[in-house]
Short mmCIF file of C-alpha atoms in Angstrom, two decimals:
data_model
loop_
_atom_site.label_atom_id
_atom_site.label_comp_id
_atom_site.label_asym_id
_atom_site.label_seq_id
_atom_site.Cartn_x
_atom_site.Cartn_y
_atom_site.Cartn_z
CA GLN A 8 -8.54 -15.12 -31.38
CA VAL A 9 -9.66 -12.85 -28.58
CA GLN A 10 -10.67 -14.72 -25.45
CA LEU A 11 -12.02 -13.26 -22.23
CA VAL A 12 -12.71 -15.54 -19.27
CA GLU A 13 -14.38 -14.20 -16.16
CA SER A 14 -14.09 -15.83 -12.75
CA GLY A 15 -14.71 -15.10 -9.09
CA GLY A 16 -18.50 -15.09 -9.03
CA GLY A 17 -20.53 -16.86 -6.39
CA VAL A 18 -22.96 -16.36 -3.53
CA VAL A 19 -22.11 -13.56 -1.09
CA GLN A 20 -23.99 -12.01 1.81
CA PRO A 21 -25.21 -8.41 1.66
CA GLY A 22 -22.58 -5.96 2.82
CA ARG A 23 -19.69 -8.28 1.99
CA SER A 24 -17.05 -7.97 -0.71
CA LEU A 25 -16.08 -9.97 -3.78
CA ARG A 26 -13.44 -9.63 -6.47
CA LEU A 27 -14.04 -10.65 -10.06
CA SER A 28 -11.28 -11.39 -12.53
CA CYS A 29 -11.18 -11.43 -16.31
CA ALA A 30 -8.29 -13.27 -17.97
CA ALA A 31 -7.56 -11.98 -21.47
CA SER A 32 -5.71 -13.64 -24.34
CA GLY A 33 -5.40 -13.41 -28.10
CA PHE A 34 -4.64 -9.69 -28.23
CA THR A 35 -2.23 -7.15 -26.74
CA PHE A 36 -4.10 -6.59 -23.49
CA SER A 37 -1.99 -3.59 -22.44
CA SER A 38 -3.07 -1.62 -25.52
CA TYR A 39 -6.84 -1.59 -24.98
CA GLY A 40 -9.41 -0.26 -22.61
CA MET A 41 -11.65 -2.77 -20.84
CA HIS A 42 -15.22 -2.70 -19.54
CA TRP A 43 -17.46 -4.45 -17.05
CA VAL A 44 -21.16 -4.82 -17.93
CA ARG A 45 -23.75 -6.66 -15.85
CA GLN A 46 -27.13 -8.25 -16.46
CA ALA A 47 -29.56 -9.02 -13.67
CA PRO A 48 -31.54 -12.25 -14.12
CA GLY A 49 -34.09 -11.80 -16.89
CA LYS A 50 -33.19 -8.12 -17.31
CA GLY A 51 -31.28 -5.94 -19.73
CA LEU A 52 -27.67 -4.88 -19.90
CA GLU A 53 -26.22 -2.34 -17.47
CA TRP A 54 -22.83 -0.76 -18.08
CA VAL A 55 -20.74 -0.82 -14.89
CA ALA A 56 -17.25 0.55 -15.43
CA VAL A 57 -14.39 1.12 -17.87
CA ILE A 58 -10.63 1.46 -17.49
CA SER A 59 -8.05 2.82 -19.91
CA TYR A 60 -5.20 0.77 -21.31
CA ASP A 61 -2.80 1.87 -18.58
CA GLY A 62 -5.25 2.19 -15.72
CA SER A 63 -4.97 5.96 -15.57
CA ASN A 64 -8.60 6.65 -16.52
CA LYS A 65 -11.54 4.98 -14.81
CA PHE A 66 -15.26 5.69 -15.07
CA TYR A 67 -18.20 4.18 -13.22
CA ALA A 68 -21.97 3.90 -13.33
CA ASP A 69 -23.66 5.97 -10.65
CA SER A 70 -25.15 2.79 -9.16
CA VAL A 71 -21.70 1.40 -8.23
CA LYS A 72 -19.60 4.54 -7.74
CA GLY A 73 -17.83 4.47 -4.39
CA ARG A 74 -18.50 0.73 -3.91
CA PHE A 75 -16.84 -0.90 -6.93
CA THR A 76 -13.25 -0.44 -8.16
CA ILE A 77 -12.03 -1.44 -11.60
CA SER A 78 -8.34 -2.22 -12.02
CA ARG A 79 -5.98 -4.14 -14.26
CA ASP A 80 -2.64 -5.92 -14.15
CA ASN A 81 -1.10 -5.71 -17.60
CA SER A 82 1.73 -8.05 -16.58
CA LYS A 83 -0.88 -10.75 -15.93
CA ASN A 84 -3.28 -9.81 -18.79
CA THR A 85 -6.04 -9.60 -16.21
CA LEU A 86 -8.86 -7.18 -15.47
CA TYR A 87 -10.46 -6.94 -12.04
CA LEU A 88 -13.62 -5.66 -10.42
CA GLN A 89 -13.46 -5.23 -6.65
CA MET A 90 -17.00 -5.08 -5.33
CA SER A 91 -17.74 -4.00 -1.76
CA SER A 92 -20.84 -3.19 0.29
CA LEU A 93 -22.75 -5.56 -1.97
CA ARG A 94 -26.52 -5.29 -2.20
CA ALA A 95 -29.22 -7.63 -3.43
CA GLU A 96 -29.62 -5.44 -6.51
CA ASP A 97 -26.02 -6.20 -7.49
CA THR A 98 -27.09 -9.78 -8.27
CA ALA A 99 -26.26 -10.30 -11.93
CA VAL A 100 -24.10 -11.96 -14.52
CA TYR A 101 -20.99 -9.82 -14.86
CA TYR A 102 -19.35 -9.63 -18.28
CA CYS A 103 -15.97 -8.19 -19.13
CA GLY A 104 -15.54 -6.68 -22.55
CA LYS A 105 -12.78 -5.29 -24.70
CA ASP A 106 -12.86 -1.73 -26.02
CA PRO A 107 -11.50 -1.24 -29.54
CA THR A 108 -9.52 1.81 -28.34
CA ALA A 109 -6.90 2.53 -25.70
CA ILE A 110 -9.14 5.13 -24.03
CA SER A 111 -6.09 7.35 -23.77
CA THR A 112 -8.14 10.54 -24.02
CA GLY A 113 -10.81 9.45 -21.56
CA SER A 114 -13.40 8.78 -24.23
CA SER A 115 -14.29 5.10 -24.47
CA GLY A 116 -15.85 3.10 -27.23
CA TRP A 117 -18.07 0.11 -27.78
CA LEU A 118 -17.41 -3.49 -26.69
CA ASP A 119 -16.08 -5.53 -29.60
CA HIS A 120 -15.52 -8.76 -27.65
CA TRP A 121 -17.30 -10.13 -24.60
CA GLY A 122 -16.59 -12.90 -22.12
CA GLN A 123 -19.14 -15.56 -21.17
CA GLY A 124 -19.84 -13.91 -17.82
CA THR A 125 -19.73 -14.90 -14.16
CA LEU A 126 -22.78 -14.96 -11.88
CA VAL A 127 -22.77 -12.99 -8.65
CA THR A 128 -25.63 -13.65 -6.24
CA VAL A 129 -26.02 -11.38 -3.23
CA SER A 130 -28.21 -13.11 -0.69
CA SER A 131 -28.31 -13.90 3.00
CA ASP B 4 -26.60 11.22 -17.93
CA ILE B 5 -27.84 10.05 -21.34
CA VAL B 6 -30.86 7.75 -21.29
CA MET B 7 -31.45 5.33 -24.16
CA THR B 8 -35.01 4.27 -25.00
CA GLN B 9 -35.81 1.51 -27.50
CA SER B 10 -39.08 0.78 -29.22
CA PRO B 11 -40.88 -1.49 -29.41
CA ASP B 12 -40.10 -3.66 -26.36
CA SER B 13 -40.95 -6.74 -28.42
CA LEU B 14 -41.52 -7.44 -32.06
CA ALA B 15 -42.79 -10.42 -34.07
CA VAL B 16 -41.91 -10.57 -37.75
CA SER B 17 -42.46 -13.25 -40.39
CA LEU B 18 -39.47 -15.05 -41.88
CA GLY B 19 -38.12 -13.14 -44.86
CA GLU B 20 -39.79 -9.91 -43.82
CA ARG B 21 -38.16 -6.69 -42.59
CA ALA B 22 -37.64 -6.00 -38.90
CA THR B 23 -37.09 -2.47 -37.61
CA ILE B 24 -35.96 -1.52 -34.11
CA ASN B 25 -35.74 2.05 -32.94
CA CYS B 26 -33.47 3.69 -30.39
CA LYS B 27 -33.73 7.21 -29.05
CA SER B 28 -31.18 9.00 -26.89
CA SER B 29 -32.12 11.72 -24.41
CA GLN B 30 -29.49 13.98 -25.91
CA SER B 31 -27.50 13.97 -29.13
CA VAL B 32 -24.70 11.43 -29.45
CA LEU B 33 -23.35 13.11 -32.57
CA TYR B 34 -19.90 14.58 -31.95
CA SER B 35 -19.67 17.65 -34.17
CA SER B 36 -15.87 17.70 -34.44
CA ASN B 37 -15.73 14.35 -36.27
CA ASN B 38 -19.37 14.05 -37.42
CA LYS B 39 -19.65 10.59 -35.83
CA ASN B 40 -22.58 9.18 -33.93
CA TYR B 41 -21.38 7.37 -30.80
CA LEU B 42 -23.89 4.54 -30.99
CA ALA B 43 -23.59 0.75 -31.20
CA TRP B 44 -26.00 -2.17 -31.61
CA TYR B 45 -25.70 -5.63 -30.06
CA GLN B 46 -27.50 -8.95 -30.46
CA GLN B 47 -27.96 -11.30 -27.52
CA LYS B 48 -29.25 -14.83 -27.97
CA PRO B 49 -30.50 -16.85 -24.97
CA GLY B 50 -27.71 -18.09 -22.72
CA GLN B 51 -25.04 -16.20 -24.66
CA PRO B 52 -23.15 -12.94 -24.14
CA PRO B 53 -24.01 -10.00 -26.38
CA LYS B 54 -22.44 -9.80 -29.81
CA LEU B 55 -21.45 -6.57 -31.49
CA LEU B 56 -23.37 -5.87 -34.72
CA ILE B 57 -22.93 -2.17 -35.54
CA TYR B 58 -20.75 0.73 -34.33
CA TRP B 59 -20.59 4.41 -35.26
CA ALA B 60 -24.35 3.96 -35.82
CA SER B 61 -23.93 2.39 -39.25
CA ILE B 62 -20.65 0.48 -39.55
CA ARG B 63 -21.23 -3.26 -39.65
CA GLU B 64 -18.79 -5.34 -37.59
CA SER B 65 -16.70 -7.80 -39.55
CA GLY B 66 -18.57 -11.05 -40.14
CA VAL B 67 -22.03 -9.62 -39.52
CA PRO B 68 -24.44 -10.48 -42.35
CA ASP B 69 -25.30 -7.59 -44.63
CA ARG B 70 -29.02 -7.99 -43.90
CA PHE B 71 -28.23 -6.04 -40.71
CA SER B 72 -27.94 -2.28 -41.15
CA GLY B 73 -27.90 0.74 -38.88
CA SER B 74 -29.03 4.26 -39.61
CA GLY B 75 -29.89 7.54 -37.95
CA SER B 76 -28.13 10.53 -36.45
CA GLY B 77 -28.26 12.79 -33.44
CA THR B 78 -30.90 11.30 -31.16
CA ASP B 79 -32.83 8.86 -33.38
CA PHE B 80 -31.44 5.58 -34.64
CA THR B 81 -32.71 2.43 -36.33
CA LEU B 82 -31.51 -1.14 -36.64
CA THR B 83 -32.98 -2.88 -39.67
CA ILE B 84 -32.90 -6.56 -40.54
CA SER B 85 -33.84 -6.65 -44.20
CA SER B 86 -34.97 -10.26 -44.43
CA LEU B 87 -35.51 -11.99 -41.11
CA GLN B 88 -33.88 -15.39 -40.65
CA ALA B 89 -34.69 -17.89 -37.91
CA GLU B 90 -31.25 -17.38 -36.35
CA ASP B 91 -32.01 -13.68 -35.83
CA VAL B 92 -34.35 -14.44 -32.92
CA ALA B 93 -32.68 -12.56 -30.07
CA VAL B 94 -32.80 -9.47 -27.90
CA TYR B 95 -31.25 -6.39 -29.47
CA TYR B 96 -29.68 -3.51 -27.55
CA CYS B 97 -28.46 -0.07 -28.53
CA GLN B 98 -25.65 1.60 -26.56
CA GLN B 99 -24.31 5.13 -26.42
CA TYR B 100 -20.60 5.67 -25.85
CA TYR B 101 -20.69 9.44 -26.35
CA SER B 102 -20.21 10.17 -22.68
CA HIS B 103 -19.75 8.51 -19.32
CA PRO B 104 -21.60 6.80 -17.87
CA GLN B 105 -22.24 4.75 -20.96
CA ALA B 106 -25.79 3.44 -21.29
CA PHE B 107 -27.74 0.68 -23.00
CA GLY B 108 -31.33 0.73 -24.15
CA GLN B 109 -33.72 -1.60 -22.34
CA GLY B 110 -33.65 -4.13 -25.18
CA THR B 111 -36.05 -5.26 -27.90
CA LYS B 112 -37.06 -8.90 -28.08
CA LEU B 113 -37.40 -10.11 -31.67
CA GLU B 114 -39.46 -13.21 -32.39
CA ILE B 115 -40.80 -15.05 -35.42
CA LYS B 116 -44.45 -14.49 -36.29
#
């Protein structure tokens, strides 16, 4: 069965950096696009970024463009989110999710499986 | 960017009754070349990640009870729960994947009356 396990969250000061990881199992990781979605405490879902199966296509929300970088290591079945210049408004639970397509054409799909999330708190 | 707006923000329905949640996109999410609406619905229960219910606006995900159905096209969509069960208490979100950046609606909280 598909399993996605996020890690790397924690408390970080404003302006600092943090890297999240998402370990995938139960499917052929290298064949599917992957997403990051976040949820601020008590708030709704916000899509953050998506990456194609081979890492060649990446798209970002305007709120994180230029500060966050999505990447993947298909040899390790792991998705990453490098977050820099963090702000208080980046405080959220960060979920990784699997796309049902490879995203080979640049068009991504829905999220058919989600991890349990990892909490990032940006505070001094 | 496409903005997704759900209505109502919250909803209370009696057990066994029908629940209807609406979702409107700021521009069409219907792709004319394949006649598909690039819209999904998710359910999120407290303390849990979201769960996929519906994709392509009306295709139920495997394992989702058939009391859940999606309809609509273009800019106006509906999620219907035909006979509300206690376990359906949750927040429901629509999502467009027609273009980047993808976007979710603000969510609709469904409770038992």
